[in-house]
């Protein structure tokens, strides 16, 4: 009789969640690149300022934070210039937050694609990770410019080899947001309530992260909440590696790494299991 | 013998009716609970045959039920069926957009699907950028698209606008471009859902030609369409679905005949229509075409019962005569043929009236029939759209001739 391996594709009611079919994703790499390009091009087409918007948004947010939290509330900024402190926090936070929001909604917003043609379902979440990476790159450039500005004004910023940690931090954030995003998107395909929860939860999470409040200025009794946020160590490490100021321990960083990896694996498996039939429920 | 490249085994698909999303948590929980206790999934049992015309209390329905078939390499198969018969669901499962509830599909080679024209087009991007994007979504490599770029642009006939964002395109240009990308897709198996009818006449012809070339190039193609003439032209094999089940899998021409006849039965027989004065009963009105194709005689059969004694007496005595009008309208509602038989005398309470239109000269297309019965004592019966039928051109060539003709001679006999 026939051998099983003579078929290229076998469609079954249930996918084995461990069968990730990475080779197929690799075959669709052109699509991934084109989607990233599409996101980038479509975003600033027909706008006057174009890519400048990528700069303006974190800059305006930084100014508001500097005014509200720095000048009015007088919250410590870890000895850093206020603008630099908030801008660095916002830059990394935005990447995480944008990735997570977009990936959580990917089934809903891209259903017109998903329901009409087959391509590896993971391509769209991956394209989100990468297009936000491009955005992060541009915003990082802004951060560098601002840092150099303060550096030339004689503010003590120790640019060291620690800066090499940054790619690792970004990778960690990508894994974390992809993992969490996949979990949430798989769930929102059926339980749409989560959409509201994510938007609200992310805002809340920002307030219990060191975007606004540095760990060093944190009252001990609340520390546990902020420590529980996997983004805490990531933001602190980022500040430390770029600006030389930040509080983090290896344990905290290990916690974030483990959290991210677990979220990533769970998300990947859950997404893989949901992807085949979510079109019917979304 | 060429090898089997697609094997569909026992495919079923269950859908939930009504509001998906409310109560799913509780259903999930009870499913999970049943699973833990080692019981059969109760929601998989309650599904029933999918007939959209019948109301059912069950919240689950089988969109497809136990579909089995195999497709050999190079075969071109047409899948036909009424709306809601499961054609698109089948194609969605084959193209992996959604998974089956039970069963399996095995395929060899690369499968691409074309379920919609213009999937992945982004309005802000230019025509060229969209060709790349849409092509990549359909599974083409960038190089492959690059290589076919000129061909695609030429096919779509939008050279001038190729660097303009597609949101500025007219809808016709948009679908032309979208279809052009899809038409240049080269994979082992292609699934196409009702996308033949895009653009204007000349473009449609071009598409049809392209499709014909595709069928000749040895690609395995599955078409879903309502366009019988096109399907008969393109496919040799047909699969007929009804209410989620596979009814027939045979030569396309035979399948199309069965389908068209069945389709007809829905509106062919009209039983017990009482007219206003309650005197007349039409037990059926049917239409027969001896063979599919243009220039075939069309027979209309009308069975009349006169149940009002007074009316019967008037008719028998010849005091009242029936004027019979059968009009044939084309798909946009213009009357093309009018068959008139004035002063028909009815002698019995039950009579069968046959009207034969020997040579209709109707071009291929879909038609509807209206029936009108009149007499001196008043209007007896009228129904527009009482029957529907299609004329197929079997040679597959679109006859572009203008149809000219009004009243045609037809034969009338009463039994």
Coordinates of N, CA, C and O in Angstrom, one line a residue, chain B residues 70-163:
Chain B
X70 N -10.7 11.7 -4.8 CA -9.2 11.7 -5.2 C -9.1 12.5 -6.5 O -10.0 12.5 -7.3
X71 N -8.0 13.2 -6.6 CA -7.8 14.0 -7.8 C -6.4 13.5 -8.3 O -5.4 13.5 -7.6
X72 N -6.4 13.2 -9.6 CA -5.1 12.8 -10.2 C -4.4 14.0 -10.8 O -5.0 15.1 -11.0
X73 N -3.1 13.8 -11.0 CA -2.3 14.9 -11.5 C -2.9 15.4 -12.9 O -3.2 14.6 -13.8
X74 N -3.0 16.7 -13.0 CA -3.4 17.3 -14.3 C -4.9 17.3 -14.5 O -5.4 17.8 -15.5
X75 N -5.6 16.8 -13.5 CA -7.1 16.8 -13.7 C -7.6 18.2 -13.4 O -7.1 18.9 -12.5
X76 N -8.7 18.5 -14.1 CA -9.3 19.8 -13.8 C -10.8 19.5 -13.3 O -11.5 19.0 -14.1
X77 N -11.0 19.8 -12.1 CA -12.3 19.4 -11.5 C -13.1 20.6 -11.2 O -12.7 21.6 -10.6
X78 N -14.4 20.6 -11.6 CA -15.3 21.6 -11.2 C -16.2 21.2 -10.0 O -16.7 20.0 -10.0
X79 N -16.3 22.0 -9.0 CA -17.1 21.7 -7.9 C -18.4 22.6 -7.9 O -18.3 23.8 -7.9
X80 N -19.5 22.0 -8.0 CA -20.7 22.8 -8.1 C -21.7 22.4 -7.0 O -21.6 21.4 -6.4
X81 N -22.7 23.2 -6.9 CA -23.7 23.0 -5.8 C -24.4 24.3 -5.5 O -23.9 25.4 -5.9
X82 N -25.5 24.2 -4.9 CA -26.3 25.4 -4.5 C -25.5 26.3 -3.5 O -24.5 25.8 -3.0
X83 N -26.0 27.5 -3.3 CA -25.4 28.3 -2.2 C -25.5 27.5 -0.9 O -26.6 27.0 -0.6
X84 N -24.5 27.5 -0.2 CA -24.5 26.9 1.1 C -24.4 25.4 1.1 O -24.6 24.7 2.1
X85 N -24.0 24.8 -0.1 CA -23.9 23.4 -0.2 C -22.6 22.9 0.3 O -22.4 21.7 0.5
X86 N -21.7 23.8 0.6 CA -20.4 23.4 1.2 C -19.2 23.5 0.3 O -18.1 23.1 0.6
X87 N -19.4 24.1 -0.9 CA -18.3 24.2 -1.9 C -17.2 25.0 -1.3 O -16.0 24.6 -1.3
X88 N -17.5 26.2 -0.8 CA -16.4 27.0 -0.4 C -15.8 26.5 0.9 O -14.6 26.6 1.1
X89 N -16.6 25.9 1.7 CA -16.0 25.2 2.9 C -15.0 24.2 2.5 O -13.9 24.1 3.1
X90 N -15.4 23.4 1.5 CA -14.4 22.4 1.1 C -13.1 23.0 0.6 O -12.0 22.5 0.9
X91 N -13.3 24.0 -0.2 CA -12.1 24.7 -0.7 C -11.2 25.3 0.4 O -10.0 25.3 0.3
X92 N -11.9 25.8 1.4 CA -11.2 26.4 2.5 C -10.4 25.3 3.3 O -9.3 25.6 3.7
X93 N -11.0 24.2 3.4 CA -10.3 23.1 4.1 C -9.1 22.7 3.2 O -8.0 22.5 3.7
X94 N -9.3 22.5 1.9 CA -8.2 22.1 1.1 C -7.1 23.1 1.0 O -5.9 22.7 0.9
X95 N -7.5 24.3 1.1 CA -6.4 25.4 1.0 C -5.8 25.7 2.4 O -5.0 26.6 2.6
X96 N -6.3 25.0 3.4 CA -5.8 25.1 4.8 C -6.1 26.4 5.5 O -5.4 26.8 6.4
X97 N -7.1 27.1 5.0 CA -7.5 28.3 5.7 C -8.2 27.9 7.0 O -8.1 28.5 8.0
X98 N -8.9 26.8 6.9 CA -9.5 26.3 8.2 C -9.4 24.8 8.2 O -9.1 24.2 7.2
X99 N -9.5 24.2 9.4 CA -9.2 22.8 9.5 C -10.5 22.0 9.5 O -11.6 22.5 9.7
X100 N -10.5 20.7 9.1 CA -11.6 19.9 9.1 C -12.0 19.5 10.5 O -11.1 19.6 11.4
X101 N -13.2 19.1 10.8 CA -13.6 18.6 12.1 C -13.2 17.2 12.2 O -12.7 16.7 13.3
X102 N -13.4 16.4 11.1 CA -12.9 15.1 11.1 C -12.3 14.8 9.7 O -12.6 15.5 8.8
X103 N -11.6 13.7 9.6 CA -11.1 13.3 8.3 C -9.7 13.9 8.0 O -9.1 14.6 8.8
X104 N -9.2 13.6 6.8 CA -7.9 14.1 6.5 C -7.8 14.4 5.0 O -8.6 13.9 4.2
X105 N -6.9 15.3 4.7 CA -6.6 15.6 3.3 C -5.1 15.4 3.1 O -4.3 15.8 3.9
X106 N -4.8 14.7 2.0 CA -3.4 14.5 1.7 C -3.1 15.1 0.4 O -3.8 14.9 -0.6
X107 N -2.0 15.9 0.3 CA -1.7 16.4 -1.1 C -0.2 16.3 -1.4 O 0.6 16.3 -0.5
X108 N 0.0 16.2 -2.7 CA 1.4 16.2 -3.1 C 1.7 17.4 -3.9 O 0.9 17.9 -4.7
X109 N 2.8 18.0 -3.6 CA 3.2 19.2 -4.3 C 2.7 20.5 -3.6 O 2.0 20.4 -2.5
X110 N 2.9 21.6 -4.2 CA 2.5 22.8 -3.6 C 1.1 23.2 -3.9 O 0.6 23.1 -5.1
X111 N 0.3 23.6 -2.9 CA -1.1 23.9 -3.1 C -1.3 25.4 -3.0 O -0.8 26.0 -2.0
X112 N -1.9 26.1 -3.9 CA -2.2 27.5 -3.8 C -3.7 27.7 -3.9 O -4.3 26.9 -4.6
X113 N -4.2 28.7 -3.3 CA -5.6 28.9 -3.4 C -5.9 30.3 -3.7 O -5.2 31.2 -3.4
X114 N -7.0 30.4 -4.4 CA -7.4 31.7 -4.9 C -8.9 31.8 -4.5 O -9.8 31.5 -5.3
X115 N -9.1 32.2 -3.3 CA -10.5 32.2 -2.8 C -11.1 33.6 -3.0 O -12.3 33.8 -2.9
X116 N -10.3 34.6 -3.3 CA -10.8 35.9 -3.4 C -9.8 36.7 -4.3 O -8.6 36.5 -4.2
X117 N -10.3 37.6 -5.1 CA -9.4 38.4 -5.9 C -8.9 39.5 -5.1 O -9.7 40.2 -4.4
X118 N -7.6 39.7 -5.1 CA -7.1 40.9 -4.4 C -6.7 40.7 -3.0 O -6.6 41.6 -2.2
X119 N -6.5 39.4 -2.6 CA -6.2 39.2 -1.2 C -4.8 39.8 -0.9 O -3.9 39.6 -1.7
X120 N -4.7 40.6 0.1 CA -3.4 41.1 0.5 C -3.1 42.5 -0.1 O -2.1 43.0 0.1
X121 N -4.0 42.9 -1.0 CA -3.7 44.2 -1.6 C -3.8 45.3 -0.5 O -4.7 45.3 0.3
X122 N -2.9 46.2 -0.6 CA -2.9 47.3 0.4 C -3.2 48.6 -0.4 O -2.5 48.9 -1.3
X123 N -4.2 49.3 -0.1 CA -4.6 50.5 -0.9 C -3.6 51.5 -1.0 O -3.5 52.2 -2.0
X124 N -2.7 51.7 0.0 CA -1.7 52.7 -0.1 C -0.5 52.4 -1.0 O 0.2 53.3 -1.4
X125 N -0.3 51.1 -1.3 CA 0.8 50.7 -2.1 C 0.5 50.9 -3.5 O -0.6 50.8 -4.0
X126 N 1.6 51.0 -4.3 CA 1.4 51.1 -5.8 C 1.1 49.8 -6.4 O 1.2 48.7 -5.7
X127 N 0.7 49.8 -7.6 CA 0.3 48.6 -8.3 C 1.5 47.6 -8.3 O 1.3 46.4 -8.0
X128 N 2.7 48.1 -8.5 CA 3.8 47.2 -8.6 C 4.1 46.6 -7.2 O 4.3 45.4 -7.1
X129 N 4.0 47.4 -6.2 CA 4.3 46.9 -4.8 C 3.3 45.9 -4.4 O 3.6 44.9 -3.8
X130 N 2.0 46.1 -4.9 CA 1.0 45.2 -4.6 C 1.1 43.9 -5.3 O 0.7 42.8 -4.8
X131 N 1.7 43.9 -6.5 CA 1.9 42.7 -7.2 C 2.9 41.8 -6.4 O 2.6 40.6 -6.2
X132 N 3.9 42.4 -5.9 CA 4.8 41.7 -5.1 C 4.2 41.1 -3.8 O 4.3 40.0 -3.5
X133 N 3.4 42.0 -3.1 CA 2.8 41.6 -1.9 C 1.8 40.5 -2.1 O 1.8 39.4 -1.4
X134 N 0.9 40.7 -3.0 CA -0.1 39.8 -3.3 C 0.4 38.4 -3.8 O 0.0 37.4 -3.4
X135 N 1.5 38.5 -4.6 CA 2.1 37.3 -5.1 C 2.7 36.5 -4.0 O 2.6 35.3 -4.0
X136 N 3.4 37.3 -3.1 CA 4.1 36.6 -2.0 C 3.0 35.9 -1.1 O 3.3 34.8 -0.6
X137 N 1.9 36.6 -0.9 CA 0.9 36.0 0.0 C 0.3 34.7 -0.7 O 0.0 33.8 0.0
X138 N 0.2 34.8 -2.0 CA -0.3 33.6 -2.7 C 0.8 32.5 -2.7 O 0.5 31.4 -3.2
X139 N 2.0 32.8 -2.3 CA 3.0 31.8 -2.2 C 4.1 31.8 -3.2 O 4.9 30.9 -3.4
X140 N 4.2 32.9 -3.9 CA 5.3 33.1 -4.9 C 6.5 33.6 -4.3 O 6.5 34.4 -3.3
X141 N 7.6 33.3 -4.9 CA 8.9 33.8 -4.4 C 9.1 35.2 -5.1 O 8.6 35.4 -6.2
X142 N 9.9 36.0 -4.5 CA 10.1 37.3 -5.0 C 10.7 37.3 -6.4 O 10.3 38.0 -7.3
X143 N 11.7 36.4 -6.6 CA 12.3 36.3 -7.9 C 11.3 35.9 -9.0 O 11.3 36.5 -10.1
X144 N 10.5 35.0 -8.6 CA 9.5 34.5 -9.5 C 8.5 35.6 -10.0 O 8.2 35.8 -11.1
X145 N 8.2 36.5 -9.0 CA 7.3 37.6 -9.3 C 8.0 38.6 -10.2 O 7.5 39.0 -11.2
X146 N 9.3 38.8 -9.9 CA 10.1 39.7 -10.6 C 10.2 39.3 -12.1 O 10.0 40.0 -13.0
X147 N 10.3 38.0 -12.3 CA 10.4 37.4 -13.6 C 9.2 37.6 -14.4 O 9.2 37.8 -15.6
X148 N 8.0 37.5 -13.7 CA 6.8 37.5 -14.4 C 6.1 38.9 -14.4 O 5.0 39.1 -14.9
X149 N 6.8 39.9 -13.8 CA 6.3 41.2 -13.6 C 5.7 41.8 -14.9 O 4.5 42.2 -15.0
X150 N 6.5 41.8 -16.0 CA 6.1 42.4 -17.2 C 4.8 41.7 -17.8 O 3.9 42.3 -18.2
X151 N 4.9 40.4 -17.7 CA 3.8 39.6 -18.1 C 2.5 39.9 -17.4 O 1.4 40.1 -18.0
X152 N 2.6 40.1 -16.1 CA 1.5 40.4 -15.2 C 0.9 41.7 -15.6 O -0.3 41.9 -15.8
X153 N 1.8 42.7 -15.7 CA 1.3 44.1 -16.0 C 0.6 44.1 -17.4 O -0.4 44.7 -17.5
X154 N 1.2 43.4 -18.3 CA 0.7 43.4 -19.6 C -0.7 42.7 -19.6 O -1.7 43.2 -20.3
X155 N -0.8 41.7 -18.9 CA -2.1 40.9 -18.8 C -3.2 41.8 -18.2 O -4.3 41.8 -18.6
X156 N -2.8 42.6 -17.1 CA -3.8 43.4 -16.5 C -4.1 44.7 -17.3 O -5.1 45.3 -17.0
X157 N -3.3 45.0 -18.2 CA -3.5 46.2 -19.0 C -3.5 47.5 -18.2 O -4.4 48.3 -18.4
X158 N -2.6 47.6 -17.2 CA -2.7 48.8 -16.4 C -1.3 49.5 -16.4 O -0.9 50.1 -15.4
X159 N -0.5 49.3 -17.5 CA 0.9 49.8 -17.5 C 1.0 51.2 -17.0 O 1.9 51.6 -16.3
X160 N 0.0 52.0 -17.4 CA 0.2 53.4 -17.1 C 0.0 53.8 -15.6 O 0.5 54.8 -15.2
X161 N -0.6 52.9 -14.9 CA -0.9 53.3 -13.5 C -0.1 52.4 -12.6 O -0.4 52.4 -11.4
X162 N 0.9 51.8 -13.1 CA 1.5 50.7 -12.2 C 2.3 51.3 -11.0 O 2.5 50.7 -10.0
X163 N 2.6 52.6 -11.1 CA 3.3 53.2 -10.0 C 2.4 54.2 -9.2 O 2.8 55.0 -8.5

